[in-house]
PDB file of C-alpha atoms in Angstrom:
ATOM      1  CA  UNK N  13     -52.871  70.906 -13.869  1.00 31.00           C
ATOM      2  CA  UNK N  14     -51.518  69.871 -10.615  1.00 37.00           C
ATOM      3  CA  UNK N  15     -49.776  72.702  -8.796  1.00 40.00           C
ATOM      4  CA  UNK N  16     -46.176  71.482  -8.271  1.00 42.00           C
ATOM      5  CA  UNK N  17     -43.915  73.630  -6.091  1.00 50.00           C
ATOM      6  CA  UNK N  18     -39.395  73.280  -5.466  1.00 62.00           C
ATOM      7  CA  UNK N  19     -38.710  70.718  -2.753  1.00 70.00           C
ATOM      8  CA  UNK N  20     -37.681  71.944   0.151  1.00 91.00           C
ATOM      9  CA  UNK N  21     -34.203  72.740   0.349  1.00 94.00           C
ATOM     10  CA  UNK N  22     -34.441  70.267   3.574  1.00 95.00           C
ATOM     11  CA  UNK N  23     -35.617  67.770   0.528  1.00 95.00           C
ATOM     12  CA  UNK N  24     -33.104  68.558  -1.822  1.00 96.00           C
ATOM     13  CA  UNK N  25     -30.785  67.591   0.382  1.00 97.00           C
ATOM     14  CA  UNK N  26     -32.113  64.420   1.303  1.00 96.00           C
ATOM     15  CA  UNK N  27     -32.067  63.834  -2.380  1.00 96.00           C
ATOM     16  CA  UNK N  28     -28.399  65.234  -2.594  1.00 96.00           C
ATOM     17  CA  UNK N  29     -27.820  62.176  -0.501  1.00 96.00           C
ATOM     18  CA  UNK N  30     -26.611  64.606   2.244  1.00 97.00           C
ATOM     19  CA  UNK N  31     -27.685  63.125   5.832  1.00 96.00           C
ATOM     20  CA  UNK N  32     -25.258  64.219   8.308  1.00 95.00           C
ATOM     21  CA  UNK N  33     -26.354  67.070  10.640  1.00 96.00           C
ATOM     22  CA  UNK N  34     -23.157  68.643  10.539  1.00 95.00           C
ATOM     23  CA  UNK N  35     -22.937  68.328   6.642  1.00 96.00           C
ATOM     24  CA  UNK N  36     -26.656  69.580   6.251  1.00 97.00           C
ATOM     25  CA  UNK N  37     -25.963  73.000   8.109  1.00 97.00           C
ATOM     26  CA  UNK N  38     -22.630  73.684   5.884  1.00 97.00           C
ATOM     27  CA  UNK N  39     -24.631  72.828   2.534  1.00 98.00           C
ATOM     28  CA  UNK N  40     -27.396  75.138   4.001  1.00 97.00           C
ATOM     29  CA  UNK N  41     -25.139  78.080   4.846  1.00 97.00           C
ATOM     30  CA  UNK N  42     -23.611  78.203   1.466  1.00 97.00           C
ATOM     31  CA  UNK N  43     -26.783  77.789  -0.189  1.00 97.00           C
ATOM     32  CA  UNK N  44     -27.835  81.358   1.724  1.00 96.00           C
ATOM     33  CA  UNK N  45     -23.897  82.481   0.445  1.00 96.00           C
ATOM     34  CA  UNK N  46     -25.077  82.042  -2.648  1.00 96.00           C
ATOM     35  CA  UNK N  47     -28.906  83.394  -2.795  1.00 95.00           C
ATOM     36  CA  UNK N  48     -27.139  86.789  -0.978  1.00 95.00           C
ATOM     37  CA  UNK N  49     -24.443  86.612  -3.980  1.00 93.00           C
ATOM     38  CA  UNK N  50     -26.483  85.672  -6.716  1.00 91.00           C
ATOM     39  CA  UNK N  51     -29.926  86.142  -6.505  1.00 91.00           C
ATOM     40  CA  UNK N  52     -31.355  85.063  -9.835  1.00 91.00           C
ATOM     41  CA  UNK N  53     -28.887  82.296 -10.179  1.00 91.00           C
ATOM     42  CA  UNK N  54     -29.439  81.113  -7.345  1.00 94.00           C
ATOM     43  CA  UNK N  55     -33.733  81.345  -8.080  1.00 92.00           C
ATOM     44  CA  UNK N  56     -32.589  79.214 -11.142  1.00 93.00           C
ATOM     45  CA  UNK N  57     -31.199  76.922  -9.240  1.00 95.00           C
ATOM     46  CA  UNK N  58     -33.957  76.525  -6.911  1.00 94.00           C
ATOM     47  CA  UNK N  59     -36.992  76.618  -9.397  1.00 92.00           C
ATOM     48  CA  UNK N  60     -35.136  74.322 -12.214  1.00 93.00           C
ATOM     49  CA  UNK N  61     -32.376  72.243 -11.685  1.00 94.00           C
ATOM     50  CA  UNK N  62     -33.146  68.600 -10.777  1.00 94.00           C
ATOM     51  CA  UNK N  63     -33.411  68.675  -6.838  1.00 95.00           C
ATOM     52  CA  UNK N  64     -30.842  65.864  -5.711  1.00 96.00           C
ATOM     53  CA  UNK N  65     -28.123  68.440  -7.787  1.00 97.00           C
ATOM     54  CA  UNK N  66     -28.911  71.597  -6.587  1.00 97.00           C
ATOM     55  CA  UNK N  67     -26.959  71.142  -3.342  1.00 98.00           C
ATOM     56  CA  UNK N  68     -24.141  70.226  -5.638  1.00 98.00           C
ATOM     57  CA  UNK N  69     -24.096  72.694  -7.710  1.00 98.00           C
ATOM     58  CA  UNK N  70     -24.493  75.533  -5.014  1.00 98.00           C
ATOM     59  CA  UNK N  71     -21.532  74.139  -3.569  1.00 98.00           C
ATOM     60  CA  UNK N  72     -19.632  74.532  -6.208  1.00 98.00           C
ATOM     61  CA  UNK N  73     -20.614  78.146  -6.684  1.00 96.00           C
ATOM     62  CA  UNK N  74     -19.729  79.262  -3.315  1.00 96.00           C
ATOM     63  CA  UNK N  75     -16.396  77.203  -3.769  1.00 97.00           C
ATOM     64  CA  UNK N  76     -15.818  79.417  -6.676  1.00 96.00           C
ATOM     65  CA  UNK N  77     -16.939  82.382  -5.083  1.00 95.00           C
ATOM     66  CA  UNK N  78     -14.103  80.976  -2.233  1.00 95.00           C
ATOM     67  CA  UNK N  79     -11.608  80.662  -4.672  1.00 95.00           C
ATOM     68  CA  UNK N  80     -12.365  84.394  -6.323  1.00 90.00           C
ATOM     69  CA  UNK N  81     -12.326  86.024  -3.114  1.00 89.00           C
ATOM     70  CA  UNK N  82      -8.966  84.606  -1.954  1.00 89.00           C
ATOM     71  CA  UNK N  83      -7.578  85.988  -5.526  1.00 84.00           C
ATOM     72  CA  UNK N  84      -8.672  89.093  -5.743  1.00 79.00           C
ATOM     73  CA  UNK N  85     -10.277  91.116  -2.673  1.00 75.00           C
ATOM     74  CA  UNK N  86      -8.655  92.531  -0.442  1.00 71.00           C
ATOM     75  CA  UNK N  87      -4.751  94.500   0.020  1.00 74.00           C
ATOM     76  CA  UNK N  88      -2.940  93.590  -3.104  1.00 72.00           C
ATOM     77  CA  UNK N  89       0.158  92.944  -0.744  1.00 77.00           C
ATOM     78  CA  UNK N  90      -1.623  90.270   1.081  1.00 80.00           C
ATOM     79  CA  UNK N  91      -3.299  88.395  -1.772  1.00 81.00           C
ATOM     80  CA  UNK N  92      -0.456  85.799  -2.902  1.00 86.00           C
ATOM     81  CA  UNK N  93      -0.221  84.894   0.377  1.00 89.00           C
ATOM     82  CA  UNK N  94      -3.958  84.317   0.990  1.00 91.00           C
ATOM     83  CA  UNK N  95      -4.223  82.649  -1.906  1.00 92.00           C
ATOM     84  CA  UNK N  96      -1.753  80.445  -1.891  1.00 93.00           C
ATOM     85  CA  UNK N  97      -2.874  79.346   1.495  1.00 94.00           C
ATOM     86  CA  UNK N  98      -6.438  78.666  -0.204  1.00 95.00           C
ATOM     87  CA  UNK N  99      -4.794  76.476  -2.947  1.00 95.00           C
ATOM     88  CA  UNK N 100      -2.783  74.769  -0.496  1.00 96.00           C
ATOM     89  CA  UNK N 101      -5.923  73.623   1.637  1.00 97.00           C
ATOM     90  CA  UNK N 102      -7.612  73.105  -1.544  1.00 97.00           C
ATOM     91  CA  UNK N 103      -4.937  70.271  -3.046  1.00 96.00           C
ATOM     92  CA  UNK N 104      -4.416  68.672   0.635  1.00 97.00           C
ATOM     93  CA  UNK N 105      -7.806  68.029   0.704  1.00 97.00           C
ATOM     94  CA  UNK N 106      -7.973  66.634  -2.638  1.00 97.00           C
ATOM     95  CA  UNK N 107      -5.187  64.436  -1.936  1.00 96.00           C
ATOM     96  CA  UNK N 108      -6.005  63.453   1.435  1.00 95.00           C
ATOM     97  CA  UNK N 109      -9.455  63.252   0.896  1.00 95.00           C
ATOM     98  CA  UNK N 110     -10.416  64.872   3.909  1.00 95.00           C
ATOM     99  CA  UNK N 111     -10.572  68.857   5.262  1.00 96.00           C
ATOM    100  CA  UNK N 112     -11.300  70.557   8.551  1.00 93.00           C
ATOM    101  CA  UNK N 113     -12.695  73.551   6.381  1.00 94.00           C
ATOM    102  CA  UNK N 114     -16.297  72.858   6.418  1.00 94.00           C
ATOM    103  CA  UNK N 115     -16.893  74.372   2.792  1.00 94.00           C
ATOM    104  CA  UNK N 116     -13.858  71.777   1.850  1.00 97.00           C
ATOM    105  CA  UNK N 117     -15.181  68.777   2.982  1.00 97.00           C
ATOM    106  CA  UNK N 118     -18.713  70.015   1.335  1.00 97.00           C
ATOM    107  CA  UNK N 119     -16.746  70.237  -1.602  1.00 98.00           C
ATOM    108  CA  UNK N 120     -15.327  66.482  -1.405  1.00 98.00           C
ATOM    109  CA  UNK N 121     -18.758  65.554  -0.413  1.00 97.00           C
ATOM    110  CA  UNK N 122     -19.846  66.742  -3.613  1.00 98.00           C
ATOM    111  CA  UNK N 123     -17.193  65.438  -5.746  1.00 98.00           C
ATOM    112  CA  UNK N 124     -17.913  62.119  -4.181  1.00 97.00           C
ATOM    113  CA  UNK N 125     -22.033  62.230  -4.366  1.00 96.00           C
ATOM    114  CA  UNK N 126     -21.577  63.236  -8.321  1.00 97.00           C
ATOM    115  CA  UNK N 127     -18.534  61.811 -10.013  1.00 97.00           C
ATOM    116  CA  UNK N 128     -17.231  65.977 -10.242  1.00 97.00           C
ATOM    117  CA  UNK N 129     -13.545  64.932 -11.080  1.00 97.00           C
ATOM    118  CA  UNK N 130     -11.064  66.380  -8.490  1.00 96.00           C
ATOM    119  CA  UNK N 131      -8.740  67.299 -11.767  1.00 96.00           C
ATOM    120  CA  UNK N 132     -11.329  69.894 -12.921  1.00 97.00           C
ATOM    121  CA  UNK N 133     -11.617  71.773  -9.443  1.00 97.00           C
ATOM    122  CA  UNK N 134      -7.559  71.912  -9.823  1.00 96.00           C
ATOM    123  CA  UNK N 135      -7.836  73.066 -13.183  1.00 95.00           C
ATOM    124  CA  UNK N 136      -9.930  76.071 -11.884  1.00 96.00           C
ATOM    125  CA  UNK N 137      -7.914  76.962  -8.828  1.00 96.00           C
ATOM    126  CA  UNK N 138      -4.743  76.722 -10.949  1.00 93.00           C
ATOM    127  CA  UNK N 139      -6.279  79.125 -13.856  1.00 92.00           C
ATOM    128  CA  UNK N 140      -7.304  81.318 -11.080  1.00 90.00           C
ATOM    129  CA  UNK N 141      -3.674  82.068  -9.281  1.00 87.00           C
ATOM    130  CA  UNK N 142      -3.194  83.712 -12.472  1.00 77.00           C
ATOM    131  CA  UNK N 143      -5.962  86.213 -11.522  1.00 69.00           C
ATOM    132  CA  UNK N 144      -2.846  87.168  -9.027  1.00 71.00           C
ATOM    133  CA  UNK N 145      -0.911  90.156 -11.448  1.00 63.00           C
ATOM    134  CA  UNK N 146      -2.937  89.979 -14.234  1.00 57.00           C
ATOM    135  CA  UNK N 147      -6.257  91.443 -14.410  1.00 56.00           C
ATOM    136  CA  UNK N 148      -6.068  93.773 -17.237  1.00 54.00           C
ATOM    137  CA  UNK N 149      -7.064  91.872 -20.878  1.00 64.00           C
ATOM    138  CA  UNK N 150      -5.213  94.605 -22.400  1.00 63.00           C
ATOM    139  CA  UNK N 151      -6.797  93.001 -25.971  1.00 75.00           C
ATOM    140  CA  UNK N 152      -9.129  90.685 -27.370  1.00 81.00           C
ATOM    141  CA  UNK N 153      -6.215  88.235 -27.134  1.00 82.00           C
ATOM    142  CA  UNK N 154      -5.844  88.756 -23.678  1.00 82.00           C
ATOM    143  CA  UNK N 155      -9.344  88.699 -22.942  1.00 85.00           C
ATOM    144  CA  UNK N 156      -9.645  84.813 -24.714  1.00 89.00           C
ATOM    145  CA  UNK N 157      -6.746  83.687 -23.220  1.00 88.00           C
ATOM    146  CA  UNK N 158      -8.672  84.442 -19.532  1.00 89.00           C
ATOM    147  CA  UNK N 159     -11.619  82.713 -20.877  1.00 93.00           C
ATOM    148  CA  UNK N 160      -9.590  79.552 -22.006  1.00 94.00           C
ATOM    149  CA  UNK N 161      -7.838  79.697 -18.501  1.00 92.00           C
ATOM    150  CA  UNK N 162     -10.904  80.965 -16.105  1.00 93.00           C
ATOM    151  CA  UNK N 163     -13.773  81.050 -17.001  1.00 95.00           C
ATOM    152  CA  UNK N 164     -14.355  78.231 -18.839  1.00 97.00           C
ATOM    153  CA  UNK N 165     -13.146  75.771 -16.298  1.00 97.00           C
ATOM    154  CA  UNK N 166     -15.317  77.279 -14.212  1.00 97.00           C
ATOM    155  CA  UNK N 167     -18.231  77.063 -16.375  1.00 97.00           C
ATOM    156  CA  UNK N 168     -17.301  72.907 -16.810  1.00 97.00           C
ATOM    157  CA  UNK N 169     -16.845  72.977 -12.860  1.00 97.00           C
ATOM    158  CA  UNK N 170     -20.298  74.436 -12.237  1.00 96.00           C
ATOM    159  CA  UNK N 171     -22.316  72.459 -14.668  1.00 97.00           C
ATOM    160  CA  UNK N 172     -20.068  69.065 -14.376  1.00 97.00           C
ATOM    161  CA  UNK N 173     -22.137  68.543 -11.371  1.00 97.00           C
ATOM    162  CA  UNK N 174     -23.949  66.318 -13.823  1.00 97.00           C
ATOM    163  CA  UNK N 175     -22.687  63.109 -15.630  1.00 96.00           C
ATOM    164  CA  UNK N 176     -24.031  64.165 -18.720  1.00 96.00           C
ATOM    165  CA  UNK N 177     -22.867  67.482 -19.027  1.00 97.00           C
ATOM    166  CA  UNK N 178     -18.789  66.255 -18.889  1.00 97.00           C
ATOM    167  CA  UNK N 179     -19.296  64.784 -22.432  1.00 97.00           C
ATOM    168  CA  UNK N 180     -16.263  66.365 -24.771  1.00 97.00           C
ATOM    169  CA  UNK N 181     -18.584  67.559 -26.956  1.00 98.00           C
ATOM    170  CA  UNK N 182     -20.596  69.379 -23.972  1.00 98.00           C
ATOM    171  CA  UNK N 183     -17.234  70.785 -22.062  1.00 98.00           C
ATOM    172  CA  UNK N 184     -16.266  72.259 -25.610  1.00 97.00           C
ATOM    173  CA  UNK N 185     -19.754  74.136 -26.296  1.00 97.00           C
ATOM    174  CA  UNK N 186     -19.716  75.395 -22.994  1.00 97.00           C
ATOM    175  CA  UNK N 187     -17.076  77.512 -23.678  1.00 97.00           C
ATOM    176  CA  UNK N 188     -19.228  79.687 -25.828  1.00 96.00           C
ATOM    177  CA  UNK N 189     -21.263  79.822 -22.636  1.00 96.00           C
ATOM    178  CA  UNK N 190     -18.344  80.856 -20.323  1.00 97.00           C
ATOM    179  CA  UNK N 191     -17.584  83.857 -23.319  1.00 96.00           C
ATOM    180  CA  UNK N 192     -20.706  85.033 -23.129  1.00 96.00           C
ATOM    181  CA  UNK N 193     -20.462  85.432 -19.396  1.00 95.00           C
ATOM    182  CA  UNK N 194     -16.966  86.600 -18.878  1.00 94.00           C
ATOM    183  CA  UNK N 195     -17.803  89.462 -21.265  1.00 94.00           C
ATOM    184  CA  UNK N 196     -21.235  90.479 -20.021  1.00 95.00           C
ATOM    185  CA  UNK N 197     -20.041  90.434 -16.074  1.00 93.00           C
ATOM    186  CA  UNK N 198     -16.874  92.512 -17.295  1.00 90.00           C
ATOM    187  CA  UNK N 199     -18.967  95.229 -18.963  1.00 93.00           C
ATOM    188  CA  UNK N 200     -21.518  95.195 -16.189  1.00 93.00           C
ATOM    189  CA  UNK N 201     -18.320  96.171 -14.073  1.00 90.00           C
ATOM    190  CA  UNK N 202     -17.002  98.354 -15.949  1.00 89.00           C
ATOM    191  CA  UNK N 203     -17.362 101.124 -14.078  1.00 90.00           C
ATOM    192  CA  UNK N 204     -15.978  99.373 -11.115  1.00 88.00           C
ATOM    193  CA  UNK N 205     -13.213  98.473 -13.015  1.00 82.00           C
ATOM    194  CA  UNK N 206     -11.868 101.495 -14.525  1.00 84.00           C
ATOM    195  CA  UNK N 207     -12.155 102.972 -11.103  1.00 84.00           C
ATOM    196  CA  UNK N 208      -9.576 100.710  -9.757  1.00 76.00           C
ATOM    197  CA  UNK N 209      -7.667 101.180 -12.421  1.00 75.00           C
ATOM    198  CA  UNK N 210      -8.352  97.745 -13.902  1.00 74.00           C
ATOM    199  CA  UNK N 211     -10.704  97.647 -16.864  1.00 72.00           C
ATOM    200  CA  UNK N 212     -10.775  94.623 -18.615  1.00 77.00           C
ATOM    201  CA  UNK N 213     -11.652  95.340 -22.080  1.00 79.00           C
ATOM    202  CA  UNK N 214     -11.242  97.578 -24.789  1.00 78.00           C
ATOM    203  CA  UNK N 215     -14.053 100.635 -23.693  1.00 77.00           C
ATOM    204  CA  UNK N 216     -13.387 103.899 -25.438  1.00 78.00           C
ATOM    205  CA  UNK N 217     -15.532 105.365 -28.814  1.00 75.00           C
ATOM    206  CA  UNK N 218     -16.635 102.936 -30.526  1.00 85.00           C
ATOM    207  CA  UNK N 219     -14.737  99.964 -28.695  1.00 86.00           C
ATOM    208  CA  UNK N 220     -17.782  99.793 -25.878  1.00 88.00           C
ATOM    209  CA  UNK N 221     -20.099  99.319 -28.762  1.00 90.00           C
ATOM    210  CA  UNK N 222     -18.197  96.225 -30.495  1.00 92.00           C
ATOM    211  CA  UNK N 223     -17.855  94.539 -26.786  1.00 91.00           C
ATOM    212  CA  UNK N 224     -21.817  94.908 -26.430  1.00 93.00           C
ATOM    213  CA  UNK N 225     -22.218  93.385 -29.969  1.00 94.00           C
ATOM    214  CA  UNK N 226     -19.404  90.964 -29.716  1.00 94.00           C
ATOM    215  CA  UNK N 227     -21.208  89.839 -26.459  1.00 95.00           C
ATOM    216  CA  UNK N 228     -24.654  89.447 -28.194  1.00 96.00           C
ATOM    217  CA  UNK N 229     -22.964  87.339 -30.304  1.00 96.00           C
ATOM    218  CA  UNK N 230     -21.463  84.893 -28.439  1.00 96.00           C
ATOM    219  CA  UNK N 231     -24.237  84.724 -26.035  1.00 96.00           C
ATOM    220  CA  UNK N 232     -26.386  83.499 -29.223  1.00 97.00           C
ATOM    221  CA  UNK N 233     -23.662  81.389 -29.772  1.00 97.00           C
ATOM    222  CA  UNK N 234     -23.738  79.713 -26.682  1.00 97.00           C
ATOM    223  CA  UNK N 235     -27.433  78.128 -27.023  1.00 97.00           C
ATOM    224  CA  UNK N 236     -25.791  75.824 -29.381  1.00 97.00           C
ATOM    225  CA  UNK N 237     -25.065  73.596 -25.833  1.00 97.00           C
ATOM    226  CA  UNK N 238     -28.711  73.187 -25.474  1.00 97.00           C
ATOM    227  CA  UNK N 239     -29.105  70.276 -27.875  1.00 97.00           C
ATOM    228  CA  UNK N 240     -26.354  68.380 -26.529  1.00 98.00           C
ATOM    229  CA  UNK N 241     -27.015  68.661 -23.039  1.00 97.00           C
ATOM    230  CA  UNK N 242     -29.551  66.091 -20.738  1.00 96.00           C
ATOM    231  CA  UNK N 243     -33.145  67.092 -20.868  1.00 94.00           C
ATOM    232  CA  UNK N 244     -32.931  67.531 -17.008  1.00 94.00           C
ATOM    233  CA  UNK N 245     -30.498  69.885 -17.156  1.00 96.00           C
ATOM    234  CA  UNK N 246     -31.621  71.952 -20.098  1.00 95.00           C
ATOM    235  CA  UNK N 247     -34.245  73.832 -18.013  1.00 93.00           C
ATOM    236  CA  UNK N 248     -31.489  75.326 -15.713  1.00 94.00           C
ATOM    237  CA  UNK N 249     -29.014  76.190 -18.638  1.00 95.00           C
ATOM    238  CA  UNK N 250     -31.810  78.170 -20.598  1.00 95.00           C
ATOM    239  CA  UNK N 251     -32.580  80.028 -17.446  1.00 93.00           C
ATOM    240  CA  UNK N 252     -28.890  81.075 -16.881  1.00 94.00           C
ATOM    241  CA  UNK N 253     -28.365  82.000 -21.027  1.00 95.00           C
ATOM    242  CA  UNK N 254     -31.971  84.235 -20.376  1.00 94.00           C
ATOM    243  CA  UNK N 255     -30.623  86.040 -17.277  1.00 94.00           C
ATOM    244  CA  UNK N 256     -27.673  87.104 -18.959  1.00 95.00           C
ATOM    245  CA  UNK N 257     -29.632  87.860 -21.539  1.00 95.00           C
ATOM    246  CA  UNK N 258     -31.606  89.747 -19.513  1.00 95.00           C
ATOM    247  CA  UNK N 259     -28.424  91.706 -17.994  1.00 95.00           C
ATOM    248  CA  UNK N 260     -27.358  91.977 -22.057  1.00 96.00           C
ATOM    249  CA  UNK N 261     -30.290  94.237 -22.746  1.00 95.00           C
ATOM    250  CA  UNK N 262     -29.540  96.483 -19.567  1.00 95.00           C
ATOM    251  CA  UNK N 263     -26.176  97.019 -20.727  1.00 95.00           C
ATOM    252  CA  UNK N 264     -27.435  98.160 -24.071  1.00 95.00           C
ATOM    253  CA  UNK N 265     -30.049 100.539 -22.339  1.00 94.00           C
ATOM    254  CA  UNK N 266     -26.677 102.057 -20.375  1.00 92.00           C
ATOM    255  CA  UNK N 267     -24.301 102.098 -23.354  1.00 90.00           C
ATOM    256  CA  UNK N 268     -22.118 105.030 -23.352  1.00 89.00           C
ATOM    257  CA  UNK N 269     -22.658 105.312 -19.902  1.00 91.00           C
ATOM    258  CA  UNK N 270     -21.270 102.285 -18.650  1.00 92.00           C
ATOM    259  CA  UNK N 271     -17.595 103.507 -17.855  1.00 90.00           C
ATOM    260  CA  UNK N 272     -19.252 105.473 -15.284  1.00 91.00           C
ATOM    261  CA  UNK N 273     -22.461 103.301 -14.328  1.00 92.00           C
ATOM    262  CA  UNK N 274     -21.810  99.847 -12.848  1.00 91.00           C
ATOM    263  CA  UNK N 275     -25.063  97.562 -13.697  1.00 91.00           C
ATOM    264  CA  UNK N 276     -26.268  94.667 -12.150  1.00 90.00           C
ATOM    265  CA  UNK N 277     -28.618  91.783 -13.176  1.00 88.00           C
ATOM    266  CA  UNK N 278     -32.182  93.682 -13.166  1.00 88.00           C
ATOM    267  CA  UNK N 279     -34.077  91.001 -10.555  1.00 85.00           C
ATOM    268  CA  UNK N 280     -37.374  91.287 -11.116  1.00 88.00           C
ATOM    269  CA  UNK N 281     -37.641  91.215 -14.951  1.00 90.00           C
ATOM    270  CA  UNK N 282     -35.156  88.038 -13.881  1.00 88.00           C
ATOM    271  CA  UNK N 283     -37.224  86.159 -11.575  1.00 86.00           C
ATOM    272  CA  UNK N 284     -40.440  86.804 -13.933  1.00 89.00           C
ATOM    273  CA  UNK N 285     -38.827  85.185 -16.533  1.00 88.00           C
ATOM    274  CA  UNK N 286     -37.583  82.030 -13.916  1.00 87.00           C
ATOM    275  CA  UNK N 287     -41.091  81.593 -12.757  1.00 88.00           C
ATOM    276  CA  UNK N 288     -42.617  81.432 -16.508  1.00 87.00           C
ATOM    277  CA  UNK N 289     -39.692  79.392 -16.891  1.00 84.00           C
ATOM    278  CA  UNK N 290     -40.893  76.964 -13.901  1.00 86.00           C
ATOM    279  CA  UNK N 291     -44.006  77.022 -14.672  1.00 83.00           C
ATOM    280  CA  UNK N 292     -43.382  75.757 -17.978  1.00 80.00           C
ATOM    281  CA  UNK N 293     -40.934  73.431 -17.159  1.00 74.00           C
ATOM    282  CA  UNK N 294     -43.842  71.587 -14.800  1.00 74.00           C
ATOM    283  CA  UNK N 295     -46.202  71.562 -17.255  1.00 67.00           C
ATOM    284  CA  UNK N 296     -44.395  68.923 -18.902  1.00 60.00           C
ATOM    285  CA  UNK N 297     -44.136  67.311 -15.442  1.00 56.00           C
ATOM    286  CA  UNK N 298     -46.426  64.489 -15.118  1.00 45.00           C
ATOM    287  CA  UNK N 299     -48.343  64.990 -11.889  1.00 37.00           C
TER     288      UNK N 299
END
């Protein structure tokens, strides 16, 4: 078989159809945002997704990153304020088509390059003001109603990159996906959480145990988007459902532990299972 390794990211980005020196350096700097963020995401990215997306869709994740940190780090005083300036630049730019913020006019860049509709990145920074003075789920009712508002949005923002994934029947199955996620990141920060006074689900006795399984759950749940997606796009997807699966199992190692033991994505076991993944994947690659 014919060793076949990622393009470049210098490639990718001729593929992206980005040319401009100016726009190349942005696209490359939030790229690096995003590899120091989210390592094995980002590896996914890299090793799977088709290569004239995956400066899309890495723009899109440090936009959301953007767009968390302007919600919720740092005074509480200040954040409205910062926030509301964010959301502000955000709309101008969508109206007017044009921003002086570099990771802005990446943004339109992208929405132009791939069809993204500008309605969807609205629909995440509106959800997200709500992130403002209410953080705590409180209940399982609480805790969908984020989903519905947050994190699915941002699940369609992130994977919208590509025409066939904006399909209604797509956009409804990834919000199994965005479940799956929302719970497993807020147990993993549990810890974190409860030390700010802020946990975000249900966590005492028994409670922690029903989160892990109710996580399981939808997390199995949310393969069902795999048939429906495009074939190009199914490597990446897998990847991201096995990394949280991945973080899943960690969680369940921790257990009872976890309101006092923040865990992270494990990113070895990760990145072995991306490369097996990528290897894979090229096998059915004709060379």
């Amino acid at each position: 078989m014919k060793r076949v390794t990622p393009a470049s990211y210098r490639a990718a980005l001729d593929h992206a159809g980005v040319h401009e020196p100016a726009a190349r350096n942005t696209y490359q700097g939030l790229a690096r945002e995003v590899r120091r963020l989210e390592p094995p995401y980002y590896a996914a990215i890299r090793l799977l997704a088709p290569s004239r997306l995956q400066p899309h869709i890495l723009c899109v994740y440090a936009f959301v990153h953007a767009t968390d940190t302007a919600s919720d780090s740092g005074p509480a005083e200040l954040r409205p304020r910062r926030f509301a300036a964010w959301r502000t630049a955000v709309r101008a730019a969508l109206t007017d088509g044009r921003a002086d913020d570099p990771r802005l006019a990446a943004l339109l860049h992208t929405l132009e390059r791939t069809g993204l509709p500008e309605a969807w990145v609205s629909d995440f920074v509106d959800g997200m003001a709500g992130d403002l003075d209410y953080r705590d789920f409180g209940s399982e009712a609480g805790f969908q109603a984020y989903v519905d508002r947050v994190s699915h949005p941002l699940m369609v923002l992130v994977c919208g990159v590509h025409p066939g994934c904006r399909t209604p029947e797509v956009v409804r199955a990834l919000r199994d996906a965005a479940e799956a996620g929302q719970r497993i990141d807020c147990l993993g920060d549990l810890a974190d959480d409860l030390r700010a006074g802020l946990p975000c689900l249900p966590h005492t006795g028994p409670q922690l145990h029903e989160q892990i399984a109710l996580a399981g759950t939808a997390l199995g749940r949310a393969r069902g988007v795999l048939p429906l997606l495009p074939p190009e796009f199914v490597p990446v997807m897998t990847a991201f459902l096995d990394v949280q699966g991945i973080q899943l199992r960690a969680l369940e190692r921790t257990g009872p532990r976890l309101p006092r033991q923040t865990v992270r994505t494990p990113l070895l076991p990760s990145l072995k299972v991306l490369l097996a993944a990528r290897r894979q994947h090229m096998e059915g690659v004709p060379s």
